[in-house]
């Protein structure tokens, strides 16, 4: 009879941003069940929003998630504008698109770095985050801050993009394109990474639909949905771009989707910079009418949805936020169960949750409760597996 | 399938069960239904029309608890929201998790923040609130007060 | 100043503790490790366990879920240890004060030595804050 071991993962760990608590039930080396306890970052934002004015809500929702920090204000302004059909000037649409795509680049590069760390490719981590700095610098030029940009406003945007920033922006995009080319070569053409990541953590198309999975998580399983194309907002139907999908549904496909999306983002940004007309950036609405507003956008991780109910006053009656990770999380039941513990961390990270999913991991024997494995050993197991594979396939040590 | 075809199919299938159909705009439709019909509507839109479940949102209204179930018919850029008004004296509705696994978490969230019971939900335990949160205290309700929380926690500690 | 504290300052090992944050501060802390900012030139290393830490970098508002855990991690950290509150949320809970989910501000849960405000503070600010802390401790007799 094989022993069942429960591995609690969480909730605090050095390399992860947000705490979580996973419980893996393991039979030998195979994961047989997973349960996740969230709520460690629950701050009661929906309730707080009921007491704030519409302007202040934008600053509140910006801080729901640091990485998607412009996705939430973007949906927020669209939802509030949906109540009464507020007009937005054309230039503002382009600026909104530009900021959203820059954020997508930032987020995917961040994920690439973290994935590199989990796999033991420390150089990938350092380089991905180094090139992420180009995006952060670009943000600092346009918005004044590396994160939490404060760009969105009901009726338009808060700040204009001055002509003098253009050369720096275009150069930034050129440098980024070279970096993305490099990462494409490193990730997609590396046989070791292919062997390491292919076939693990597979989310089937049927499961992706059952769980209503979103973003690259579902597009890598062949579900061809992207809010930017299905219900275009901002300037997405004025520029040419493609929705990236893959069909295998494994961790490798998720990486491919994210890397190829970066090319599309750079292209969209360049087109926006070219096509942006001169003009006002804010229609300056004075009142929010009574009614309900709904909006959704495609954040880097998937669809973000906001619902707002207004009674004509300056604060909403109800504000509902639904982030993409909320829908992607439960897919763990379908992707991690049946895999080995050394693959658990990279599969958990593959949905790109709003935090680094490896926490302090303790393997506890379910029968006598003694600690068997400590701390970062689960990440180390993942890194060891990559090292062994690398040595076997190339004959060289992984640096 | 066009937007109008989707609405026609819904009207043809459900007839009088649709209490009210409000076409707010080209892309937003709100359909008021009786809470006891929710599973029928959800089955039809998820399995028949193959819409995607976005989420559910609950509002604490003066006389009743209103839950909106939002579905996106991606190919037609349409969001259909089913409005179910539940009497506060009997705060329960059939769970839609057996139809689609993606609804499990949002029903857990509404249950712990508003106190709505979801019949036949496979796993209605806490999701977001701490383990020691007092029973029967629902933070997103209008009548929630921080003093009530503190009083209940003091009671617990003194036991 | 105790000899243990003196030794700690030469190469402070840092543990990152998050409770109820949006991640921005946490990413900026991790960013300090990247080549552009390179916190390792100060001898600072991010460790995986509070039991090895000299400095606790705390982010987040401290929500009700996290209070007992923060206290536990603080007690696990060998003394003397220094606590740094990174970001507006850990300095004062900022706009989340009054939420049903927010517990007390960080400095009412564990003693804080340095506050680094910002939303999020830039990596330069974080490094400056930690360096200032080290100098402050060095200058205390």
XYZ file of C-alpha atoms in Angstrom:
699
model
C 0.000 0.000 0.000
C 1.518 3.371 -0.963
C 1.477 6.119 1.607
C -0.419 9.342 1.079
C 1.542 12.415 2.119
C 0.056 15.856 2.509
C 2.287 18.736 1.427
C 1.160 22.104 2.692
C 2.544 24.848 0.491
C 2.479 28.261 2.002
C 1.741 30.804 2.944
C 4.929 32.851 2.984
C 8.033 32.365 0.922
C 11.013 34.408 -0.051
C 10.490 34.490 -3.762
C 6.805 34.883 -4.042
C 4.945 38.092 -4.012
C 1.571 37.032 -2.691
C 0.907 34.415 -0.065
C -1.232 31.399 -0.766
C -1.705 28.080 0.871
C -1.808 24.959 -1.217
C -2.246 21.525 0.115
C -0.919 18.783 -2.138
C -1.802 15.234 -1.282
C 0.991 13.070 -2.627
C 1.200 9.336 -3.162
C 4.883 8.585 -3.572
C 6.008 11.104 -6.192
C 2.597 11.731 -7.770
C 0.143 14.416 -6.772
C -3.284 12.889 -6.176
C -5.206 15.896 -4.903
C -4.822 19.622 -4.448
C -6.671 22.093 -2.289
C -5.974 25.787 -2.162
C -6.740 28.269 0.571
C -6.748 31.897 -0.493
C -7.695 35.050 1.332
C -4.294 36.115 2.573
C -4.463 39.257 0.475
C -8.176 39.872 0.847
C -8.570 43.557 1.607
C -12.301 44.115 1.221
C -11.955 46.344 -1.834
C -15.540 45.885 -3.029
C -16.906 47.139 0.273
C -14.434 50.029 0.376
C -15.525 51.063 -3.129
C -19.084 51.659 -1.923
C -17.850 54.474 0.263
C -15.662 56.171 -2.343
C -16.397 58.542 -5.183
C -15.959 57.309 -8.746
C -12.683 59.194 -9.142
C -11.217 57.667 -6.008
C -12.349 54.178 -6.979
C -9.877 54.241 -9.866
C -7.003 54.696 -7.455
C -8.388 51.955 -5.263
C -8.832 49.362 -8.005
C -5.413 50.136 -9.405
C -4.019 48.498 -6.320
C -5.974 45.283 -6.597
C -3.034 43.725 -8.355
C 0.329 45.323 -8.874
C 1.181 43.560 -12.097
C -2.160 44.193 -13.777
C -2.210 47.669 -12.360
C -3.708 49.327 -15.406
C -6.112 46.534 -16.337
C -8.401 47.197 -13.407
C -8.700 50.969 -13.903
C -9.208 50.318 -17.638
C -12.211 48.082 -16.993
C -13.395 50.377 -14.241
C -13.658 53.409 -16.512
C -15.320 51.323 -19.214
C -17.892 49.993 -16.721
C -18.680 53.466 -15.382
C -18.869 54.795 -18.940
C -21.197 51.891 -19.825
C -23.822 53.128 -17.354
C -24.785 56.116 -19.422
C -22.782 55.650 -22.614
C -20.155 58.344 -21.934
C -18.195 59.485 -24.990
C -14.406 59.224 -25.079
C -12.154 61.158 -27.522
C -10.239 59.203 -30.178
C -6.786 60.155 -28.916
C -7.686 58.855 -25.467
C -8.633 55.475 -26.959
C -5.179 55.163 -28.513
C -3.410 56.182 -25.320
C -5.460 53.641 -23.358
C -4.496 50.901 -25.817
C -0.836 51.866 -25.608
C -0.760 51.734 -21.827
C -2.593 48.394 -21.740
C -0.193 46.806 -24.212
C 2.864 48.120 -22.383
C 1.474 46.475 -19.290
C 1.040 43.212 -21.157
C 4.724 43.318 -22.120
C 5.704 44.071 -18.549
C 3.600 41.235 -17.198
C 4.767 38.601 -19.667
C 8.418 39.507 -19.126
C 7.889 39.234 -15.391
C 6.349 35.813 -15.801
C 9.185 34.703 -18.048
C 11.681 35.661 -15.381
C 9.858 33.780 -12.645
C 9.424 30.715 -14.829
C 13.148 30.828 -15.550
C 13.846 30.845 -11.829
C 11.594 27.864 -11.103
C 13.294 25.887 -13.816
C 16.781 26.795 -12.685
C 17.560 29.111 -15.592
C 18.702 31.962 -13.410
C 20.099 33.859 -16.383
C 16.653 33.921 -17.997
C 15.278 35.443 -14.818
C 17.895 38.151 -14.673
C 17.667 38.988 -18.370
C 13.870 38.998 -18.483
C 13.730 41.374 -15.557
C 16.522 43.499 -17.032
C 14.485 44.009 -20.210
C 11.426 44.606 -18.125
C 13.239 47.735 -16.963
C 12.862 49.176 -20.472
C 9.106 48.921 -20.060
C 9.267 50.390 -16.551
C 11.364 53.303 -17.840
C 8.878 53.860 -20.667
C 6.098 53.977 -18.113
C 8.038 56.417 -16.016
C 8.452 58.715 -19.014
C 4.775 58.674 -19.977
C 3.052 58.384 -16.634
C 5.536 59.403 -13.967
C 5.619 56.081 -12.134
C 7.071 52.618 -12.766
C 3.896 50.941 -11.488
C 0.472 52.321 -10.532
C 0.221 54.748 -13.397
C -2.957 56.673 -12.620
C -3.604 57.119 -16.338
C -7.258 56.194 -16.620
C -10.098 58.622 -16.036
C -13.821 58.377 -16.692
C -14.184 60.038 -20.068
C -10.581 59.726 -21.247
C -7.076 59.661 -19.838
C -5.336 61.828 -17.309
C -2.098 62.613 -19.117
C -1.174 63.125 -22.709
C 1.793 61.592 -24.516
C 3.934 64.525 -25.572
C 5.639 64.517 -28.975
C 9.037 64.832 -27.301
C 8.586 61.333 -25.763
C 8.105 59.668 -29.144
C 11.760 58.985 -30.053
C 12.390 57.390 -26.648
C 9.243 55.284 -26.942
C 10.073 54.060 -30.427
C 13.641 53.235 -29.447
C 12.339 51.344 -26.411
C 10.153 49.232 -28.693
C 13.099 48.465 -30.988
C 15.212 47.309 -28.029
C 12.355 45.227 -26.697
C 11.814 43.543 -30.023
C 15.434 42.396 -30.034
C 14.980 41.079 -26.500
C 11.812 39.186 -27.387
C 13.642 37.631 -30.351
C 16.326 36.473 -27.947
C 13.811 34.974 -25.523
C 11.985 33.270 -28.340
C 15.239 31.578 -29.301
C 16.091 30.667 -25.723
C 12.699 29.303 -24.801
C 11.164 27.945 -27.960
C 14.236 26.502 -29.612
C 15.904 25.022 -26.536
C 15.446 21.229 -26.696
C 15.978 20.850 -22.951
C 13.218 23.310 -22.102
C 11.001 21.646 -24.634
C 11.597 18.245 -23.048
C 11.090 19.733 -19.592
C 7.888 21.596 -20.277
C 6.083 19.665 -22.993
C 3.315 17.353 -21.936
C 3.122 18.500 -18.324
C 0.237 20.311 -16.692
C -2.061 19.715 -19.643
C -5.388 21.527 -19.517
C -7.709 19.980 -22.096
C -10.007 22.129 -24.197
C -13.071 20.633 -22.502
C -11.724 21.424 -19.038
C -10.770 24.944 -20.100
C -14.400 25.507 -21.091
C -15.840 23.809 -17.997
C -13.758 25.952 -15.669
C -14.280 29.072 -17.828
C -10.501 29.468 -17.911
C -9.199 32.712 -19.346
C -6.303 34.374 -21.110
C -3.186 32.496 -22.217
C -4.249 29.625 -19.928
C -7.250 28.894 -22.122
C -5.815 30.074 -25.446
C -2.994 27.554 -25.074
C -5.658 24.839 -24.893
C -7.194 25.842 -28.190
C -10.001 28.054 -26.869
C -10.001 30.944 -29.321
C -11.286 33.777 -27.157
C -9.801 37.224 -26.600
C -11.903 40.144 -25.398
C -9.837 42.576 -27.461
C -11.170 40.929 -30.603
C -14.543 39.622 -29.373
C -15.754 42.908 -27.902
C -13.207 45.513 -29.006
C -12.604 48.415 -26.683
C -10.229 51.379 -26.819
C -8.446 51.286 -30.187
C -8.126 47.517 -30.654
C -10.314 47.404 -33.742
C -8.352 50.251 -35.363
C -5.007 48.440 -35.367
C -3.956 45.140 -36.973
C -3.015 42.288 -34.674
C -3.574 38.534 -34.245
C -4.949 36.396 -31.436
C -2.344 33.787 -30.491
C -3.547 30.272 -29.741
C -1.939 26.878 -29.306
C -3.607 23.507 -28.970
C -1.520 21.291 -26.669
C -2.574 22.916 -23.403
C 0.682 22.087 -21.629
C 3.100 24.417 -19.848
C 5.188 24.774 -23.019
C 2.168 26.005 -24.988
C 1.440 28.581 -22.301
C 4.997 29.894 -22.607
C 4.701 30.014 -26.413
C 1.441 31.978 -26.257
C 2.959 34.563 -23.926
C 6.112 35.044 -25.964
C 4.238 35.369 -29.257
C 1.787 37.803 -27.641
C 4.738 40.047 -26.861
C 5.393 40.459 -30.583
C 1.777 41.462 -31.113
C 1.992 43.957 -28.262
C 5.053 45.663 -29.722
C 3.276 45.871 -33.082
C 0.126 47.348 -31.543
C 2.139 49.950 -29.634
C 4.000 51.036 -32.768
C 0.744 51.327 -34.711
C -0.837 53.383 -31.935
C 2.113 55.770 -31.844
C 1.797 56.246 -35.611
C -1.965 56.522 -35.903
C -2.787 58.577 -32.815
C -4.570 61.756 -33.991
C -4.096 65.113 -32.324
C -6.946 66.235 -30.157
C -8.476 66.270 -26.690
C -7.812 63.435 -24.268
C -10.776 63.855 -21.957
C -14.478 64.418 -22.525
C -14.863 65.562 -18.898
C -18.236 64.077 -17.949
C -19.931 65.773 -15.028
C -22.494 63.218 -13.916
C -22.922 59.491 -13.615
C -26.585 58.572 -14.281
C -28.660 55.941 -12.476
C -28.179 52.460 -13.865
C -25.877 49.500 -14.176
C -22.595 49.255 -16.010
C -20.658 46.209 -17.123
C -17.303 46.013 -18.829
C -14.606 43.477 -19.550
C -11.112 43.731 -21.002
C -8.261 41.386 -21.770
C -5.603 41.788 -19.110
C -2.300 39.893 -19.457
C -3.734 36.996 -17.449
C -7.166 36.930 -19.001
C -10.478 38.667 -18.872
C -11.081 41.190 -16.107
C -14.728 41.971 -15.393
C -16.286 44.819 -13.422
C -19.919 45.489 -12.603
C -21.105 48.760 -11.128
C -24.549 49.784 -9.923
C -25.203 53.490 -9.643
C -28.013 55.417 -7.956
C -27.090 58.758 -9.457
C -24.934 59.861 -6.526
C -21.178 60.185 -6.527
C -20.573 56.707 -5.066
C -21.708 53.352 -6.386
C -24.318 51.201 -4.667
C -22.338 48.090 -5.535
C -18.989 47.461 -7.156
C -18.055 43.960 -8.245
C -14.585 42.970 -9.396
C -13.659 39.652 -10.938
C -9.979 39.104 -11.772
C -8.884 36.403 -14.243
C -6.864 34.397 -11.762
C -10.112 33.730 -9.851
C -11.283 31.599 -12.775
C -7.884 30.135 -13.662
C -7.018 28.980 -10.174
C -9.469 26.090 -9.936
C -7.955 24.575 -13.097
C -5.192 23.240 -10.816
C -7.451 20.328 -10.054
C -7.234 19.347 -13.689
C -3.571 20.188 -14.359
C -1.582 19.284 -11.238
C -3.326 16.085 -10.223
C -1.463 13.155 -11.738
C 1.825 15.023 -12.148
C 5.012 14.637 -10.115
C 5.947 16.971 -7.256
C 9.036 18.210 -9.071
C 6.737 19.583 -11.775
C 4.187 21.035 -9.370
C 5.792 24.471 -9.038
C 6.103 25.168 -12.752
C 2.557 23.965 -13.424
C 1.225 26.197 -10.674
C 3.208 29.112 -12.077
C 2.059 28.452 -15.633
C -1.331 30.070 -15.147
C 0.606 33.191 -14.138
C -1.269 33.833 -10.934
C -0.875 37.253 -9.419
C 1.960 35.998 -7.260
C 4.734 33.533 -7.183
C 3.107 30.307 -6.243
C 5.904 28.623 -4.482
C 5.716 29.269 -0.846
C 7.386 27.696 2.037
C 6.809 24.104 1.352
C 6.912 21.471 4.004
C 6.388 17.854 3.195
C 4.763 16.211 6.120
C 4.177 12.542 6.371
C 0.446 12.097 6.684
C 0.832 9.290 9.180
C 3.412 10.407 11.705
C 3.418 14.169 10.982
C 7.228 14.375 10.881
C 8.827 16.863 8.508
C 10.504 15.103 5.630
C 11.451 17.893 3.245
C 11.881 21.552 4.188
C 11.572 24.967 2.613
C 12.573 25.647 -0.950
C 13.145 21.986 -1.681
C 10.209 21.856 -4.050
C 11.733 24.598 -6.224
C 15.109 22.879 -5.892
C 13.534 19.625 -7.059
C 12.225 21.418 -10.118
C 15.635 22.982 -10.781
C 17.387 19.625 -10.258
C 15.116 17.944 -12.747
C 16.040 20.574 -15.355
C 19.762 20.183 -14.595
C 19.611 16.402 -15.032
C 17.694 16.712 -18.263
C 20.138 19.311 -19.565
C 23.145 17.111 -18.776
C 21.510 14.107 -20.355
C 20.562 15.896 -23.548
C 23.555 18.156 -24.105
C 26.346 16.534 -22.111
C 27.055 19.892 -20.460
C 26.214 21.335 -17.054
C 23.463 23.925 -16.874
C 25.022 27.226 -15.748
C -25.369 33.052 -34.622
C -26.123 36.769 -34.400
C -27.093 38.735 -31.322
C -30.740 38.832 -32.337
C -30.763 35.071 -32.964
C -29.453 34.472 -29.435
C -32.252 36.574 -27.952
C -34.862 34.928 -30.169
C -33.731 31.455 -29.078
C -33.965 32.490 -25.440
C -37.444 33.946 -25.916
C -38.661 30.923 -27.868
C -37.350 28.440 -25.322
C -38.487 30.164 -22.148
C -41.492 32.300 -23.078
C -43.254 33.427 -19.931
C -40.388 32.336 -17.662
C -38.599 35.491 -18.760
C -40.145 38.009 -16.358
C -38.446 40.972 -17.963
C -35.989 41.453 -20.830
C -34.141 44.776 -20.828
C -31.995 45.455 -23.897
C -29.790 48.154 -22.408
C -27.662 48.373 -25.533
C -26.360 46.390 -28.482
C -24.007 44.495 -26.182
C -25.816 44.398 -22.851
C -29.023 42.510 -22.075
C -30.517 41.968 -18.607
C -33.081 39.173 -18.163
C -35.074 38.956 -14.916
C -36.046 35.401 -13.955
C -37.489 33.477 -11.039
C -34.674 32.044 -8.863
C -36.163 28.553 -9.115
C -35.579 28.554 -12.902
C -31.885 29.412 -12.715
C -30.521 25.958 -13.530
C -32.705 25.702 -16.640
C -31.530 29.042 -17.972
C -27.891 28.325 -17.185
C -27.989 24.889 -18.819
C -29.467 26.384 -21.954
C -27.059 29.263 -22.276
C -23.938 27.306 -21.303
C -24.602 24.033 -23.112
C -27.056 25.140 -25.801
C -25.806 28.541 -26.859
C -22.256 27.738 -25.617
C -21.802 31.076 -23.901
C -18.985 31.516 -21.425
C -19.685 32.028 -17.738
C -18.057 35.275 -16.612
C -19.066 35.515 -12.959
C -21.974 36.180 -10.614
C -22.484 39.373 -8.637
C -24.726 39.817 -5.615
C -26.303 43.056 -4.404
C -27.934 43.543 -1.021
C -31.140 45.402 -1.951
C -33.618 46.717 0.638
C -36.266 44.018 0.141
C -34.337 41.170 -1.440
C -30.921 39.817 -2.386
C -30.300 40.180 -6.087
C -27.851 37.878 -7.853
C -26.804 38.594 -11.431
C -25.305 35.733 -13.431
C -23.226 37.132 -16.294
C -22.627 35.142 -19.475
C -20.634 36.233 -22.490
C -21.624 35.142 -25.982
C -18.158 35.944 -27.275
C -18.817 35.539 -30.984
C -21.560 38.167 -30.916
C -19.982 40.600 -28.384
C -23.037 40.152 -26.189
C -23.187 39.887 -22.403
C -26.437 38.388 -21.058
C -27.036 38.890 -17.336
C -29.704 36.823 -15.583
C -31.193 38.657 -12.621
C -32.539 36.453 -9.802
C -34.193 38.183 -6.854
C -34.159 36.080 -3.701
C -36.443 36.732 -0.743
C -34.401 37.593 2.347
C -36.628 35.413 4.518
C -35.497 32.352 2.571
C -32.006 33.086 1.320
C -31.303 30.045 -0.813
C -30.902 29.230 -4.495
C -29.919 26.171 -6.480
C -26.175 25.968 -7.169
C -25.016 25.987 -10.788
C -21.672 24.344 -9.977
C -22.940 20.877 -10.994
C -23.453 22.306 -14.504
C -20.089 24.051 -14.734
C -17.102 23.783 -12.406
C -16.144 27.418 -13.036
C -18.961 28.592 -10.759
C -17.700 26.852 -7.626
C -15.579 29.652 -6.241
C -17.897 32.575 -6.894
C -20.753 30.766 -5.131
C -18.482 30.159 -2.157
C -17.598 33.853 -2.147
C -21.222 35.013 -2.291
C -22.114 32.539 0.440
C -19.513 33.820 2.876
C -19.861 37.523 2.093
C -23.667 37.741 1.782
C -25.007 34.614 3.475
C -26.818 33.109 0.474
C -27.118 29.322 0.680
C -26.434 27.399 -2.525
C -28.318 24.112 -2.552
C -26.337 21.104 -3.793
C -23.036 22.970 -3.923
C -20.243 20.360 -3.662
C -17.912 22.364 -1.424
C -19.449 25.373 0.308
C -16.588 26.211 2.680
C -14.794 29.523 3.365
C -12.786 31.015 0.558
C -11.636 34.526 1.426
C -12.406 35.234 5.055
C -10.133 34.106 7.907
C -10.800 30.747 9.561
C -11.854 32.398 12.792
C -14.448 34.714 11.210
C -17.640 34.632 13.330
C -20.582 32.594 12.006
C -23.538 34.500 10.710
C -21.647 37.757 10.146
C -21.663 38.750 6.471
C -19.352 41.692 5.685
C -20.817 42.787 2.372
C -24.332 43.203 3.720
C -25.553 46.745 4.289
C -26.130 46.158 8.002
C -22.626 44.857 8.706
C -20.801 46.828 11.389
C -17.204 46.499 12.531
C -18.461 46.782 16.156
C -20.450 43.568 15.714
C -17.290 41.784 14.567
C -15.325 43.061 17.544
C -18.072 42.107 19.978
C -18.266 38.574 18.567
C -14.478 38.151 18.670
C -14.398 39.307 22.325
C -17.121 36.778 23.098
C -15.030 34.034 21.496
C -11.904 34.994 23.409
C -13.671 35.077 26.751
C -14.925 31.490 26.247
C 26.119 47.901 20.245
C 26.037 44.156 20.603
C 28.568 42.207 18.626
C 25.800 40.170 17.037
C 24.194 43.276 15.631
C 27.533 44.521 14.365
C 28.161 41.256 12.567
C 24.682 41.263 11.087
C 25.219 44.618 9.468
C 28.155 43.460 7.394
C 25.955 41.186 5.345
C 22.304 41.426 6.278
C 20.185 38.480 5.252
C 16.760 39.610 4.260
C 13.444 37.787 4.524
C 10.478 39.095 2.606
C 7.153 38.907 4.414
C 3.912 39.852 2.715
C 0.454 40.109 4.190
C -2.320 41.674 2.209
C -0.441 43.542 -0.481
C -1.112 44.106 -4.160
C 2.308 42.784 -5.117
C 3.857 45.981 -6.405
C 6.121 46.467 -3.395
C 7.018 42.799 -3.504
C 8.038 43.024 -7.153
C 10.111 46.111 -6.484
C 11.851 44.275 -3.648
C 12.637 41.369 -5.969
C 13.731 43.892 -8.563
C 16.499 44.949 -6.190
C 18.139 41.611 -6.892
C 18.316 42.199 -10.623
C 21.523 43.478 -12.267
C 20.341 47.071 -12.534
C 20.046 47.574 -8.777
C 21.998 44.605 -7.510
C 21.391 44.532 -3.795
C 23.936 41.741 -3.435
C 26.797 44.232 -3.658
C 25.796 45.296 -0.131
C 26.004 41.726 0.980
C 22.245 41.515 1.147
C 20.826 38.136 0.302
C 17.202 37.084 0.148
C 16.755 33.983 2.302
C 14.092 31.344 2.245
C 13.426 31.083 5.934
C 12.838 33.592 8.684
C 15.093 31.512 10.921
C 18.069 32.664 8.843
C 17.020 36.272 8.530
C 18.495 39.431 10.002
C 16.117 41.900 8.406
C 12.412 41.456 7.782
C 11.061 43.368 4.801
C 7.323 43.610 5.353
C 4.747 44.644 2.788
C 0.988 44.726 2.844
C -1.742 46.089 5.054
C -1.740 43.179 7.527
C -5.175 41.720 7.036
C -7.011 39.694 9.667
C -5.876 36.472 8.043
C -2.232 37.401 8.426
C -1.855 38.859 11.955
C -1.080 35.672 13.826
C 1.249 34.508 11.080
C 3.222 37.744 11.066
C 3.641 37.493 14.828
C 4.792 33.896 14.460
C 7.338 34.724 11.758
C 8.636 37.612 13.859
C 9.138 35.319 16.835
C 10.872 32.737 14.659
C 13.380 35.317 13.443
C 16.485 35.181 15.647
C 17.063 38.355 17.619
C 18.449 40.932 17.139
C 16.477 41.477 13.978
C 15.429 44.625 12.194
C 12.013 45.234 10.675
C 11.474 47.409 7.631
C 7.983 48.490 6.552
C 8.072 48.803 2.774
C 5.347 50.733 1.006
C 2.452 52.903 2.073
C 0.321 49.912 3.007
C 2.671 48.608 5.669
C 3.447 52.137 6.889
C -0.163 53.058 7.529
C -2.611 50.768 5.649
C -3.239 53.811 3.430
C -6.582 53.647 1.609
C -7.491 50.229 3.066
C -7.887 51.526 6.587
C -11.397 50.839 7.778
C -11.913 47.785 5.600
C -13.587 44.797 7.288
C -10.577 42.784 6.285
C -7.875 45.072 7.667
C -6.417 44.356 11.086
C -4.083 46.732 12.933
C -1.295 48.613 11.107
C 2.035 46.767 11.039
C 3.745 48.806 13.746
C 1.018 47.831 16.201
C 1.671 44.161 15.530
C 5.474 44.020 15.521
C 8.055 46.746 16.256
C 9.173 48.551 13.096
C 12.608 50.159 12.692
C 12.360 51.855 9.323
C 9.450 53.047 7.172
C 9.912 53.283 3.417
C 6.880 55.071 1.967
C 5.870 54.903 -1.661
C 3.282 53.203 -3.768
C 5.365 51.356 -4.625
C 8.712 52.741 -3.465
C 11.256 52.557 -6.254
C 14.067 50.022 -5.831
C 16.440 52.962 -5.253
C 14.242 54.050 -2.346
C 14.184 50.555 -0.870
C 17.966 50.237 -1.052
C 18.374 53.707 0.440
C 16.014 52.813 3.255
C 17.907 49.655 4.144
C 21.281 51.424 3.928
C 19.976 54.228 6.178
C 18.820 51.612 8.651
C 22.242 50.002 8.710
C 23.917 53.378 9.250
C 21.469 54.279 11.979
C 22.151 51.039 13.814
C 25.910 51.400 13.329
C 25.826 54.883 14.830
C 23.919 53.810 17.927
C 26.229 52.957 20.795
